[in-house]
């Protein structure tokens, strides 16, 4: 990967997002870290700086157009035109559809889908300007849940299916402008906070499953992203799945 890349990673306060941001910074990219939790972002930024990298803390709410617009101004003023955007922010609620509270469904769609739309729309002008002269990537982190039937995960699966469809459409619309678009669908990943809010009985089941089916470490997702964005400018990897070897 070129050491001059300017990247933004959403959901960068922990898990997959923090791992991706740290890996990109290690390769020499200037990385904007976007999430709601400033204190967590500052810890990630400090770790990147300690390793000799460059990171910008960008506290923002992806569900708010105004918050994302302000973030775009901050990134532009600090780094200039973005050429690498990773939409990773996400949330997972597990509850049967008939019993699920409406606010859980709304927050799932707002963060997982509307957040991707808000951030992409805000940073697309910069990506377009960058694509005229240098390698430019838009990567959306979706999920295998968008392709599978998982009882209790209707809202999450539907939101991720929509993200994957949106990503495919964006590729069709932007390919002619030189913007590479990638839909990344992780399976079971270790080191994320998505399962932290599960009911106790479901958390126990997930823990037992991870004992028999080791999940993919978040660092491997970050390595895959680094590989994708490091391809020659005229090569695009539009759809990728990463999952444990034994997961079916």
PDB file of N, CA and C in Angstrom, residues 102-155:
ATOM      1  N   UNK A 102     -39.127  -1.845  19.085  1.00  0.00           N
ATOM      2  CA  UNK A 102     -38.933  -1.072  17.855  1.00  0.00           C
ATOM      3  C   UNK A 102     -37.654  -0.252  17.885  1.00  0.00           C
ATOM      4  N   UNK A 103     -37.255   0.232  19.075  1.00  0.00           N
ATOM      5  CA  UNK A 103     -36.050   1.058  19.132  1.00  0.00           C
ATOM      6  C   UNK A 103     -34.801   0.251  18.791  1.00  0.00           C
ATOM      7  N   UNK A 104     -34.799  -1.043  19.097  1.00  0.00           N
ATOM      8  CA  UNK A 104     -33.663  -1.884  18.737  1.00  0.00           C
ATOM      9  C   UNK A 104     -33.577  -2.044  17.232  1.00  0.00           C
ATOM     10  N   UNK A 105     -34.727  -2.225  16.576  1.00  0.00           N
ATOM     11  CA  UNK A 105     -34.726  -2.341  15.108  1.00  0.00           C
ATOM     12  C   UNK A 105     -34.262  -1.037  14.482  1.00  0.00           C
ATOM     13  N   UNK A 106     -34.773   0.080  15.004  1.00  0.00           N
ATOM     14  CA  UNK A 106     -34.412   1.374  14.425  1.00  0.00           C
ATOM     15  C   UNK A 106     -32.921   1.653  14.563  1.00  0.00           C
ATOM     16  N   UNK A 107     -32.357   1.383  15.740  1.00  0.00           N
ATOM     17  CA  UNK A 107     -30.935   1.655  15.935  1.00  0.00           C
ATOM     18  C   UNK A 107     -30.080   0.753  15.052  1.00  0.00           C
ATOM     19  N   UNK A 108     -30.530  -0.479  14.833  1.00  0.00           N
ATOM     20  CA  UNK A 108     -29.794  -1.397  13.964  1.00  0.00           C
ATOM     21  C   UNK A 108     -29.731  -0.857  12.543  1.00  0.00           C
ATOM     22  N   UNK A 109     -30.875  -0.448  12.019  1.00  0.00           N
ATOM     23  CA  UNK A 109     -30.918   0.083  10.646  1.00  0.00           C
ATOM     24  C   UNK A 109     -30.211   1.431  10.571  1.00  0.00           C
ATOM     25  N   UNK A 110     -30.398   2.275  11.581  1.00  0.00           N
ATOM     26  CA  UNK A 110     -29.784   3.609  11.570  1.00  0.00           C
ATOM     27  C   UNK A 110     -28.262   3.527  11.540  1.00  0.00           C
ATOM     28  N   UNK A 111     -27.692   2.662  12.366  1.00  0.00           N
ATOM     29  CA  UNK A 111     -26.233   2.565  12.441  1.00  0.00           C
ATOM     30  C   UNK A 111     -25.672   1.749  11.277  1.00  0.00           C
ATOM     31  N   UNK A 112     -26.232   0.578  11.049  1.00  0.00           N
ATOM     32  CA  UNK A 112     -25.653  -0.347  10.068  1.00  0.00           C
ATOM     33  C   UNK A 112     -25.857   0.089   8.622  1.00  0.00           C
ATOM     34  N   UNK A 113     -27.001   0.678   8.324  1.00  0.00           N
ATOM     35  CA  UNK A 113     -27.302   1.044   6.937  1.00  0.00           C
ATOM     36  C   UNK A 113     -27.267   2.550   6.712  1.00  0.00           C
ATOM     37  N   UNK A 114     -28.084   3.292   7.472  1.00  0.00           N
ATOM     38  CA  UNK A 114     -28.123   4.740   7.278  1.00  0.00           C
ATOM     39  C   UNK A 114     -26.755   5.356   7.563  1.00  0.00           C
ATOM     40  N   UNK A 115     -26.027   4.800   8.526  1.00  0.00           N
ATOM     41  CA  UNK A 115     -24.690   5.298   8.818  1.00  0.00           C
ATOM     42  C   UNK A 115     -23.763   5.175   7.624  1.00  0.00           C
ATOM     43  N   UNK A 116     -23.832   4.056   6.924  1.00  0.00           N
ATOM     44  CA  UNK A 116     -23.011   3.863   5.721  1.00  0.00           C
ATOM     45  C   UNK A 116     -23.390   4.888   4.655  1.00  0.00           C
ATOM     46  N   UNK A 117     -24.689   5.110   4.495  1.00  0.00           N
ATOM     47  CA  UNK A 117     -25.161   6.082   3.502  1.00  0.00           C
ATOM     48  C   UNK A 117     -24.682   7.492   3.866  1.00  0.00           C
ATOM     49  N   UNK A 118     -24.839   7.867   5.142  1.00  0.00           N
ATOM     50  CA  UNK A 118     -24.443   9.210   5.566  1.00  0.00           C
ATOM     51  C   UNK A 118     -22.952   9.462   5.357  1.00  0.00           C
ATOM     52  N   UNK A 119     -22.135   8.517   5.800  1.00  0.00           N
ATOM     53  CA  UNK A 119     -20.683   8.702   5.713  1.00  0.00           C
ATOM     54  C   UNK A 119     -20.224   8.694   4.259  1.00  0.00           C
ATOM     55  N   UNK A 120     -20.731   7.755   3.477  1.00  0.00           N
ATOM     56  CA  UNK A 120     -20.329   7.685   2.067  1.00  0.00           C
ATOM     57  C   UNK A 120     -20.727   8.949   1.324  1.00  0.00           C
ATOM     58  N   UNK A 121     -21.925   9.426   1.570  1.00  0.00           N
ATOM     59  CA  UNK A 121     -22.397  10.636   0.898  1.00  0.00           C
ATOM     60  C   UNK A 121     -21.536  11.842   1.269  1.00  0.00           C
ATOM     61  N   UNK A 122     -21.150  11.936   2.541  1.00  0.00           N
ATOM     62  CA  UNK A 122     -20.367  13.084   3.003  1.00  0.00           C
ATOM     63  C   UNK A 122     -18.958  13.091   2.428  1.00  0.00           C
ATOM     64  N   UNK A 123     -18.365  11.913   2.253  1.00  0.00           N
ATOM     65  CA  UNK A 123     -16.974  11.834   1.815  1.00  0.00           C
ATOM     66  C   UNK A 123     -16.823  11.512   0.334  1.00  0.00           C
ATOM     67  N   UNK A 124     -17.921  11.288  -0.372  1.00  0.00           N
ATOM     68  CA  UNK A 124     -17.829  10.947  -1.789  1.00  0.00           C
ATOM     69  C   UNK A 124     -17.171  12.046  -2.623  1.00  0.00           C
ATOM     70  N   UNK A 125     -17.454  13.316  -2.393  1.00  0.00           N
ATOM     71  CA  UNK A 125     -16.768  14.351  -3.187  1.00  0.00           C
ATOM     72  C   UNK A 125     -15.249  14.247  -3.083  1.00  0.00           C
ATOM     73  N   UNK A 126     -14.725  14.002  -1.892  1.00  0.00           N
ATOM     74  CA  UNK A 126     -13.277  13.864  -1.717  1.00  0.00           C
ATOM     75  C   UNK A 126     -12.763  12.625  -2.430  1.00  0.00           C
ATOM     76  N   UNK A 127     -13.500  11.522  -2.332  1.00  0.00           N
ATOM     77  CA  UNK A 127     -13.087  10.299  -3.019  1.00  0.00           C
ATOM     78  C   UNK A 127     -13.042  10.512  -4.525  1.00  0.00           C
ATOM     79  N   UNK A 128     -14.010  11.244  -5.047  1.00  0.00           N
ATOM     80  CA  UNK A 128     -14.033  11.514  -6.489  1.00  0.00           C
ATOM     81  C   UNK A 128     -12.835  12.360  -6.916  1.00  0.00           C
ATOM     82  N   UNK A 129     -12.508  13.343  -6.117  1.00  0.00           N
ATOM     83  CA  UNK A 129     -11.349  14.170  -6.460  1.00  0.00           C
ATOM     84  C   UNK A 129     -10.063  13.343  -6.416  1.00  0.00           C
ATOM     85  N   UNK A 130      -9.959  12.487  -5.430  1.00  0.00           N
ATOM     86  CA  UNK A 130      -8.764  11.654  -5.308  1.00  0.00           C
ATOM     87  C   UNK A 130      -8.630  10.681  -6.469  1.00  0.00           C
ATOM     88  N   UNK A 131      -9.770  10.103  -6.887  1.00  0.00           N
ATOM     89  CA  UNK A 131      -9.744   9.081  -7.932  1.00  0.00           C
ATOM     90  C   UNK A 131      -9.191   9.602  -9.250  1.00  0.00           C
ATOM     91  N   UNK A 132      -9.204  10.906  -9.442  1.00  0.00           N
ATOM     92  CA  UNK A 132      -8.703  11.480 -10.689  1.00  0.00           C
ATOM     93  C   UNK A 132      -7.196  11.320 -10.830  1.00  0.00           C
ATOM     94  N   UNK A 133      -6.501  11.179  -9.700  1.00  0.00           N
ATOM     95  CA  UNK A 133      -5.036  11.148  -9.768  1.00  0.00           C
ATOM     96  C   UNK A 133      -4.385  10.005  -9.010  1.00  0.00           C
ATOM     97  N   UNK A 134      -5.135   9.329  -8.115  1.00  0.00           N
ATOM     98  CA  UNK A 134      -4.484   8.282  -7.330  1.00  0.00           C
ATOM     99  C   UNK A 134      -5.464   7.165  -6.958  1.00  0.00           C
ATOM    100  N   UNK A 135      -4.915   6.062  -6.471  1.00  0.00           N
ATOM    101  CA  UNK A 135      -5.721   4.911  -6.057  1.00  0.00           C
ATOM    102  C   UNK A 135      -6.716   5.329  -4.985  1.00  0.00           C
ATOM    103  N   UNK A 136      -7.968   4.927  -5.180  1.00  0.00           N
ATOM    104  CA  UNK A 136      -9.038   5.332  -4.271  1.00  0.00           C
ATOM    105  C   UNK A 136      -9.945   4.134  -3.986  1.00  0.00           C
ATOM    106  N   UNK A 137     -10.241   3.917  -2.698  1.00  0.00           N
ATOM    107  CA  UNK A 137     -11.025   2.751  -2.289  1.00  0.00           C
ATOM    108  C   UNK A 137     -12.179   3.125  -1.370  1.00  0.00           C
ATOM    109  N   UNK A 138     -13.309   2.453  -1.593  1.00  0.00           N
ATOM    110  CA  UNK A 138     -14.462   2.504  -0.702  1.00  0.00           C
ATOM    111  C   UNK A 138     -14.768   1.074  -0.292  1.00  0.00           C
ATOM    112  N   UNK A 139     -14.633   0.786   1.001  1.00  0.00           N
ATOM    113  CA  UNK A 139     -14.855  -0.566   1.509  1.00  0.00           C
ATOM    114  C   UNK A 139     -15.962  -0.534   2.548  1.00  0.00           C
ATOM    115  N   UNK A 140     -16.987  -1.354   2.329  1.00  0.00           N
ATOM    116  CA  UNK A 140     -18.080  -1.474   3.291  1.00  0.00           C
ATOM    117  C   UNK A 140     -18.015  -2.842   3.958  1.00  0.00           C
ATOM    118  N   UNK A 141     -17.950  -2.840   5.285  1.00  0.00           N
ATOM    119  CA  UNK A 141     -17.918  -4.085   6.047  1.00  0.00           C
ATOM    120  C   UNK A 141     -19.358  -4.513   6.312  1.00  0.00           C
ATOM    121  N   UNK A 142     -19.790  -5.534   5.607  1.00  0.00           N
ATOM    122  CA  UNK A 142     -21.137  -6.075   5.757  1.00  0.00           C
ATOM    123  C   UNK A 142     -21.074  -7.281   6.693  1.00  0.00           C
ATOM    124  N   UNK A 143     -21.737  -8.372   6.358  1.00  0.00           N
ATOM    125  CA  UNK A 143     -21.704  -9.568   7.197  1.00  0.00           C
ATOM    126  C   UNK A 143     -22.306 -10.749   6.447  1.00  0.00           C
ATOM    127  N   UNK A 144     -21.817 -11.948   6.755  1.00  0.00           N
ATOM    128  CA  UNK A 144     -22.430 -13.158   6.211  1.00  0.00           C
ATOM    129  C   UNK A 144     -23.873 -13.307   6.694  1.00  0.00           C
ATOM    130  N   UNK A 145     -24.214 -12.613   7.795  1.00  0.00           N
ATOM    131  CA  UNK A 145     -25.583 -12.660   8.303  1.00  0.00           C
ATOM    132  C   UNK A 145     -26.569 -12.108   7.279  1.00  0.00           C
ATOM    133  N   UNK A 146     -26.082 -11.292   6.355  1.00  0.00           N
ATOM    134  CA  UNK A 146     -26.948 -10.760   5.316  1.00  0.00           C
ATOM    135  C   UNK A 146     -27.337 -11.789   4.275  1.00  0.00           C
ATOM    136  N   UNK A 147     -26.653 -12.932   4.273  1.00  0.00           N
ATOM    137  CA  UNK A 147     -26.948 -13.987   3.314  1.00  0.00           C
ATOM    138  C   UNK A 147     -27.588 -15.204   3.958  1.00  0.00           C
ATOM    139  N   UNK A 148     -27.635 -15.234   5.279  1.00  0.00           N
ATOM    140  CA  UNK A 148     -28.088 -16.421   5.993  1.00  0.00           C
ATOM    141  C   UNK A 148     -29.370 -16.152   6.785  1.00  0.00           C
ATOM    142  N   UNK A 149     -30.062 -17.215   7.116  1.00  0.00           N
ATOM    143  CA  UNK A 149     -31.271 -17.116   7.936  1.00  0.00           C
ATOM    144  C   UNK A 149     -30.891 -17.435   9.371  1.00  0.00           C
ATOM    145  N   UNK A 150     -30.877 -16.425  10.217  1.00  0.00           N
ATOM    146  CA  UNK A 150     -30.530 -16.594  11.618  1.00  0.00           C
ATOM    147  C   UNK A 150     -31.688 -16.117  12.492  1.00  0.00           C
ATOM    148  N   UNK A 151     -32.480 -17.021  13.060  1.00  0.00           N
ATOM    149  CA  UNK A 151     -33.588 -16.611  13.921  1.00  0.00           C
ATOM    150  C   UNK A 151     -33.116 -15.677  15.032  1.00  0.00           C
ATOM    151  N   UNK A 152     -33.865 -14.603  15.227  1.00  0.00           N
ATOM    152  CA  UNK A 152     -33.493 -13.621  16.235  1.00  0.00           C
ATOM    153  C   UNK A 152     -32.633 -12.504  15.693  1.00  0.00           C
ATOM    154  N   UNK A 153     -32.218 -12.618  14.429  1.00  0.00           N
ATOM    155  CA  UNK A 153     -31.327 -11.610  13.855  1.00  0.00           C
ATOM    156  C   UNK A 153     -31.922 -10.998  12.591  1.00  0.00           C
ATOM    157  N   UNK A 154     -33.248 -10.855  12.562  1.00  0.00           N
ATOM    158  CA  UNK A 154     -33.909 -10.347  11.362  1.00  0.00           C
ATOM    159  C   UNK A 154     -33.442  -8.940  11.000  1.00  0.00           C
ATOM    160  N   UNK A 155     -33.438  -8.056  11.980  1.00  0.00           N
ATOM    161  CA  UNK A 155     -33.059  -6.669  11.705  1.00  0.00           C
ATOM    162  C   UNK A 155     -31.592  -6.569  11.312  1.00  0.00           C
TER     163      UNK A 155
END
